[in-house]
mmCIF file of C-alpha atoms in Angstrom:
data_model
loop_
_atom_site.group_PDB
_atom_site.id
_atom_site.type_symbol
_atom_site.label_atom_id
_atom_site.label_comp_id
_atom_site.label_asym_id
_atom_site.label_seq_id
_atom_site.Cartn_x
_atom_site.Cartn_y
_atom_site.Cartn_z
ATOM 1 C CA ASP B 233 151.885 68.762 224.589
ATOM 2 C CA ALA B 234 155.302 70.130 225.561
ATOM 3 C CA GLY B 235 154.091 73.719 225.511
ATOM 4 C CA VAL B 236 156.002 76.616 223.990
ATOM 5 C CA ILE B 237 159.694 75.811 223.938
ATOM 6 C CA GLN B 238 162.328 78.514 224.008
ATOM 7 C CA SER B 239 166.076 78.309 223.754
ATOM 8 C CA PRO B 240 168.475 79.191 225.131
ATOM 9 C CA ARG B 241 167.102 79.706 228.641
ATOM 10 C CA HIS B 242 170.060 81.876 229.534
ATOM 11 C CA GLU B 243 172.460 83.746 227.311
ATOM 12 C CA VAL B 244 175.362 85.914 228.352
ATOM 13 C CA THR B 245 177.155 87.761 225.614
ATOM 14 C CA GLU B 246 179.329 90.755 225.049
ATOM 15 C CA MET B 247 178.257 93.987 223.494
ATOM 16 C CA GLY B 248 178.404 93.887 219.736
ATOM 17 C CA GLN B 249 177.802 90.162 219.415
ATOM 18 C CA GLU B 250 174.902 88.658 217.530
ATOM 19 C CA VAL B 251 172.228 86.958 219.601
ATOM 20 C CA THR B 252 169.642 84.521 218.281
ATOM 21 C CA LEU B 253 166.707 83.411 220.394
ATOM 22 C CA ARG B 254 164.576 80.498 219.285
ATOM 23 C CA CYS B 255 160.988 79.471 219.787
ATOM 24 C CA LYS B 256 158.900 76.435 218.997
ATOM 25 C CA PRO B 257 155.181 77.179 219.377
ATOM 26 C CA ILE B 258 152.506 74.711 220.364
ATOM 27 C CA SER B 259 151.584 72.515 217.446
ATOM 28 C CA GLY B 260 148.450 73.786 215.738
ATOM 29 C CA HIS B 261 148.752 77.310 217.046
ATOM 30 C CA ASP B 262 148.670 79.847 214.235
ATOM 31 C CA TYR B 263 149.708 82.944 216.169
ATOM 32 C CA LEU B 264 153.153 83.567 217.585
ATOM 33 C CA PHE B 265 154.218 86.510 219.727
ATOM 34 C CA TRP B 266 157.540 87.825 220.985
ATOM 35 C CA TYR B 267 157.489 89.839 224.225
ATOM 36 C CA ARG B 268 160.288 91.469 226.178
ATOM 37 C CA GLN B 269 160.240 91.945 229.945
ATOM 38 C CA THR B 270 162.394 94.483 231.755
ATOM 39 C CA MET B 271 162.144 96.116 235.144
ATOM 40 C CA MET B 272 161.851 99.547 233.595
ATOM 41 C CA ARG B 273 159.333 98.873 230.837
ATOM 42 C CA GLY B 274 157.517 95.752 232.001
ATOM 43 C CA LEU B 275 156.125 93.380 229.388
ATOM 44 C CA GLU B 276 156.215 94.772 225.865
ATOM 45 C CA LEU B 277 154.964 93.185 222.677
ATOM 46 C CA LEU B 278 157.727 93.246 220.079
ATOM 47 C CA ILE B 279 156.153 91.482 217.108
ATOM 48 C CA TYR B 280 153.550 88.908 216.252
ATOM 49 C CA PHE B 281 152.946 86.498 213.405
ATOM 50 C CA ASN B 282 149.837 84.897 212.000
ATOM 51 C CA ASN B 283 150.305 81.810 209.852
ATOM 52 C CA ASN B 284 154.045 82.571 209.704
ATOM 53 C CA VAL B 285 153.483 86.091 208.359
ATOM 54 C CA PRO B 286 154.575 89.095 210.447
ATOM 55 C CA ILE B 287 151.481 91.150 211.189
ATOM 56 C CA ASP B 288 152.676 93.882 213.504
ATOM 57 C CA ASP B 289 156.292 94.700 214.267
ATOM 58 C CA SER B 290 155.667 98.177 215.642
ATOM 59 C CA GLY B 291 157.093 97.146 218.993
ATOM 60 C CA MET B 292 160.491 96.164 217.625
ATOM 61 C CA PRO B 293 162.884 98.666 219.209
ATOM 62 C CA GLU B 294 165.112 99.357 216.230
ATOM 63 C CA ASP B 295 166.757 97.900 213.181
ATOM 64 C CA ARG B 296 169.098 95.833 215.293
ATOM 65 C CA PHE B 297 166.157 93.566 216.045
ATOM 66 C CA SER B 298 164.701 91.171 213.509
ATOM 67 C CA ALA B 299 162.316 88.230 213.739
ATOM 68 C CA LYS B 300 161.492 85.443 211.350
ATOM 69 C CA MET B 301 159.118 82.558 211.202
ATOM 70 C CA PRO B 302 160.209 80.268 208.372
ATOM 71 C CA ASN B 303 157.584 77.647 209.194
ATOM 72 C CA ALA B 304 154.737 76.933 211.573
ATOM 73 C CA SER B 305 156.949 75.281 214.145
ATOM 74 C CA PHE B 306 159.872 77.652 214.461
ATOM 75 C CA SER B 307 160.630 81.318 215.006
ATOM 76 C CA THR B 308 163.766 83.313 215.751
ATOM 77 C CA LEU B 309 164.426 86.700 217.265
ATOM 78 C CA LYS B 310 167.808 88.094 216.361
ATOM 79 C CA ILE B 311 169.680 91.047 217.801
ATOM 80 C CA GLN B 312 172.673 92.291 215.862
ATOM 81 C CA PRO B 313 174.682 93.980 217.249
ATOM 82 C CA SER B 314 173.604 93.502 220.844
ATOM 83 C CA GLU B 315 173.867 96.277 223.431
ATOM 84 C CA PRO B 316 173.710 96.238 227.244
ATOM 85 C CA ARG B 317 170.265 97.858 227.159
ATOM 86 C CA ASP B 318 168.954 94.764 225.369
ATOM 87 C CA SER B 319 169.400 92.782 228.571
ATOM 88 C CA ALA B 320 165.954 91.407 229.400
ATOM 89 C CA VAL B 321 163.842 88.298 229.485
ATOM 90 C CA TYR B 322 162.414 87.527 226.075
ATOM 91 C CA PHE B 323 159.202 85.528 225.980
ATOM 92 C CA CYS B 324 157.669 83.707 223.106
ATOM 93 C CA ALA B 325 153.950 82.918 223.213
ATOM 94 C CA SER B 326 151.560 81.175 220.890
ATOM 95 C CA SER B 327 147.808 80.943 220.493
ATOM 96 C CA THR B 328 145.111 79.739 218.201
ATOM 97 C CA GLN B 329 142.234 81.772 216.837
ATOM 98 C CA GLY B 330 139.136 81.258 218.906
ATOM 99 C CA THR B 331 136.171 83.359 219.856
ATOM 100 C CA GLY B 332 137.262 86.853 220.781
ATOM 101 C CA ALA B 333 140.677 87.484 222.219
ATOM 102 C CA ASN B 334 143.120 84.633 222.100
ATOM 103 C CA VAL B 335 144.577 83.123 225.230
ATOM 104 C CA LEU B 336 148.340 83.189 224.962
ATOM 105 C CA THR B 337 150.481 80.318 226.176
ATOM 106 C CA PHE B 338 153.933 81.548 227.115
ATOM 107 C CA GLY B 339 157.257 79.825 227.015
ATOM 108 C CA ALA B 340 159.648 79.839 229.960
ATOM 109 C CA GLY B 341 161.560 82.787 228.542
ATOM 110 C CA SER B 342 165.138 83.444 227.476
ATOM 111 C CA ARG B 343 167.124 85.591 229.884
ATOM 112 C CA LEU B 344 169.622 87.675 227.940
ATOM 113 C CA THR B 345 172.505 89.499 229.574
ATOM 114 C CA VAL B 346 174.646 91.736 227.402
ATOM 115 C CA LEU B 347 177.886 92.825 229.053
ATOM 116 C CA ALA T 227 148.531 106.866 228.438
ATOM 117 C CA GLN T 228 148.815 103.784 230.555
ATOM 118 C CA LYS T 229 146.012 101.453 229.583
ATOM 119 C CA VAL T 230 146.315 99.032 232.466
ATOM 120 C CA THR T 231 147.202 100.290 235.922
ATOM 121 C CA GLN T 232 148.181 98.083 238.809
ATOM 122 C CA ALA T 233 148.858 100.597 241.526
ATOM 123 C CA GLN T 234 150.032 98.034 244.082
ATOM 124 C CA THR T 235 153.670 97.274 243.428
ATOM 125 C CA GLU T 236 154.046 94.730 246.196
ATOM 126 C CA ILE T 237 151.772 93.207 248.805
ATOM 127 C CA SER T 238 152.866 91.109 251.759
ATOM 128 C CA VAL T 239 150.436 88.935 253.679
ATOM 129 C CA VAL T 240 150.557 86.071 256.102
ATOM 130 C CA GLU T 241 149.239 82.710 255.054
ATOM 131 C CA LYS T 242 145.457 82.319 255.289
ATOM 132 C CA GLU T 243 144.828 86.017 254.876
ATOM 133 C CA ASP T 244 142.596 87.191 252.034
ATOM 134 C CA VAL T 245 144.197 89.568 249.554
ATOM 135 C CA THR T 246 142.837 91.663 246.680
ATOM 136 C CA LEU T 247 144.923 92.760 243.724
ATOM 137 C CA ASP T 248 143.631 95.848 241.976
ATOM 138 C CA CYS T 249 143.490 96.468 238.249
ATOM 139 C CA VAL T 250 142.159 99.577 236.527
ATOM 140 C CA TYR T 251 142.038 99.778 232.754
ATOM 141 C CA GLU T 252 141.420 102.403 230.117
ATOM 142 C CA THR T 253 139.915 101.868 226.683
ATOM 143 C CA ARG T 254 137.666 103.585 224.169
ATOM 144 C CA ASP T 255 136.485 100.327 222.673
ATOM 145 C CA THR T 256 133.139 98.907 223.709
ATOM 146 C CA THR T 257 134.352 95.384 223.105
ATOM 147 C CA TYR T 258 137.480 94.267 224.861
ATOM 148 C CA TYR T 259 138.895 91.460 226.953
ATOM 149 C CA LEU T 260 140.619 91.484 230.305
ATOM 150 C CA PHE T 261 143.050 88.900 231.558
ATOM 151 C CA TRP T 262 145.006 87.918 234.624
ATOM 152 C CA TYR T 263 148.299 86.071 234.380
ATOM 153 C CA LYS T 264 150.498 84.715 237.146
ATOM 154 C CA GLN T 265 154.301 84.728 237.014
ATOM 155 C CA PRO T 266 155.726 82.457 239.718
ATOM 156 C CA PRO T 267 159.403 82.576 240.690
ATOM 157 C CA SER T 268 160.161 80.081 237.922
ATOM 158 C CA GLY T 269 159.419 82.918 235.492
ATOM 159 C CA GLU T 270 156.808 81.468 233.172
ATOM 160 C CA LEU T 271 153.580 83.402 232.642
ATOM 161 C CA VAL T 272 150.521 81.332 233.467
ATOM 162 C CA PHE T 273 147.042 82.220 232.260
ATOM 163 C CA LEU T 274 144.415 82.533 234.999
ATOM 164 C CA ILE T 275 141.292 84.081 233.499
ATOM 165 C CA ARG T 276 139.842 85.866 230.488
ATOM 166 C CA ARG T 277 136.741 88.037 230.681
ATOM 167 C CA ASN T 278 134.972 89.937 227.891
ATOM 168 C CA SER T 279 133.473 93.375 228.304
ATOM 169 C CA PHE T 280 129.903 92.142 228.014
ATOM 170 C CA ASP T 281 130.157 89.717 230.865
ATOM 171 C CA GLU T 282 130.226 91.509 234.185
ATOM 172 C CA GLN T 283 129.328 88.451 236.158
ATOM 173 C CA ASN T 284 131.844 87.806 238.884
ATOM 174 C CA GLU T 285 133.698 84.533 238.705
ATOM 175 C CA ILE T 286 134.977 82.196 241.362
ATOM 176 C CA SER T 287 137.439 79.396 240.858
ATOM 177 C CA GLY T 288 138.410 77.695 244.067
ATOM 178 C CA ARG T 289 140.207 80.250 246.222
ATOM 179 C CA TYR T 290 140.362 82.731 243.353
ATOM 180 C CA SER T 291 137.646 85.228 242.502
ATOM 181 C CA TRP T 292 137.403 88.131 240.121
ATOM 182 C CA ASN T 293 135.269 91.250 240.347
ATOM 183 C CA PHE T 294 134.638 93.066 237.062
ATOM 184 C CA GLN T 295 133.031 96.507 237.275
ATOM 185 C CA LYS T 296 132.693 98.474 234.056
ATOM 186 C CA SER T 297 131.421 101.523 235.949
ATOM 187 C CA THR T 298 134.806 101.925 237.592
ATOM 188 C CA SER T 299 136.862 100.257 234.813
ATOM 189 C CA SER T 300 138.209 97.766 237.286
ATOM 190 C CA PHE T 301 138.913 94.060 237.206
ATOM 191 C CA ASN T 302 140.106 93.080 240.660
ATOM 192 C CA PHE T 303 141.427 89.706 241.721
ATOM 193 C CA THR T 304 140.937 88.250 245.186
ATOM 194 C CA ILE T 305 142.730 85.284 246.676
ATOM 195 C CA THR T 306 140.956 83.823 249.677
ATOM 196 C CA ALA T 307 142.937 82.063 252.394
ATOM 197 C CA SER T 308 146.255 82.762 250.706
ATOM 198 C CA GLN T 309 148.985 80.144 250.630
ATOM 199 C CA VAL T 310 152.741 80.346 250.259
ATOM 200 C CA VAL T 311 152.413 78.874 246.764
ATOM 201 C CA ASP T 312 150.438 81.963 245.754
ATOM 202 C CA SER T 313 153.621 84.025 245.997
ATOM 203 C CA ALA T 314 154.176 85.388 242.510
ATOM 204 C CA VAL T 315 153.853 88.458 240.352
ATOM 205 C CA TYR T 316 150.338 88.898 239.012
ATOM 206 C CA PHE T 317 149.644 90.765 235.803
ATOM 207 C CA CYS T 318 146.408 92.240 234.575
ATOM 208 C CA ALA T 319 146.136 92.703 230.807
ATOM 209 C CA LEU T 320 143.828 94.222 228.208
ATOM 210 C CA SER T 321 143.038 93.244 224.619
ATOM 211 C CA GLU T 322 140.980 95.646 222.523
ATOM 212 C CA GLU T 323 138.767 95.252 219.475
ATOM 213 C CA GLY T 324 140.658 98.105 217.837
ATOM 214 C CA THR T 325 143.736 95.904 217.589
ATOM 215 C CA GLY T 326 141.802 92.869 216.458
ATOM 216 C CA PHE T 327 142.170 91.470 219.949
ATOM 217 C CA GLN T 328 145.725 90.406 219.133
ATOM 218 C CA LYS T 329 147.690 92.908 221.172
ATOM 219 C CA LEU T 330 147.786 92.084 224.839
ATOM 220 C CA VAL T 331 148.767 95.133 226.890
ATOM 221 C CA PHE T 332 150.012 94.300 230.362
ATOM 222 C CA GLY T 333 150.009 96.258 233.567
ATOM 223 C CA THR T 334 153.213 96.588 235.535
ATOM 224 C CA GLY T 335 152.304 93.716 237.824
ATOM 225 C CA THR T 336 151.782 93.274 241.561
ATOM 226 C CA ARG T 337 154.232 91.152 243.499
ATOM 227 C CA LEU T 338 152.476 89.093 246.146
ATOM 228 C CA LEU T 339 154.515 87.676 249.004
ATOM 229 C CA VAL T 340 152.776 85.159 251.234
ATOM 230 C CA SER T 341 154.702 84.221 254.321
ATOM 231 C CA PRO T 342 154.018 81.173 256.482
#
């Protein structure tokens, strides 16, 4: 298995531009999570999906952020318009329902820099 | 309130030394899970261990060992005979029954530097 695949690995953009981050979860996993990592706030859960349905988006910072999961093998996190404070590493993770708490498998992350 | 506290921001050791990374958690749930993840310089988060609240038995995996003590709400991680490849940021995390075990709350991480 190729693991969780994220693209792009690095993105540099200017303030006000739209940014789209992509994620392909592990085949057969029915949960997908988007996390953001910054020096100031650490690792924060933004949103998670179960069977392609958003379950909890309480961590999404504001309306500029949106996430979709059109099918079991693809998810996007979009920021429009982007701002310098959005600069962070964005991780996608997936898991499958087991006994108790799921073990998340993380992707390599997408490092976003907004100038 | 911070639910997972990793008070050690950075630890530096010399190869072959033993090192313990501390983790203190806070929860009102009686059923919960604790995790440790490793983030090497490459950036990816790697799962190390999961432990549920009913299993206080300590665990050893090679040079790694974990000490879970509910009485002190701690889940500490010890690396024996550290190696340079152990250099990474280590995160402790908590998942509670109240959130259906789906929300993983991370501590701020401890950066471990192992020098030759």
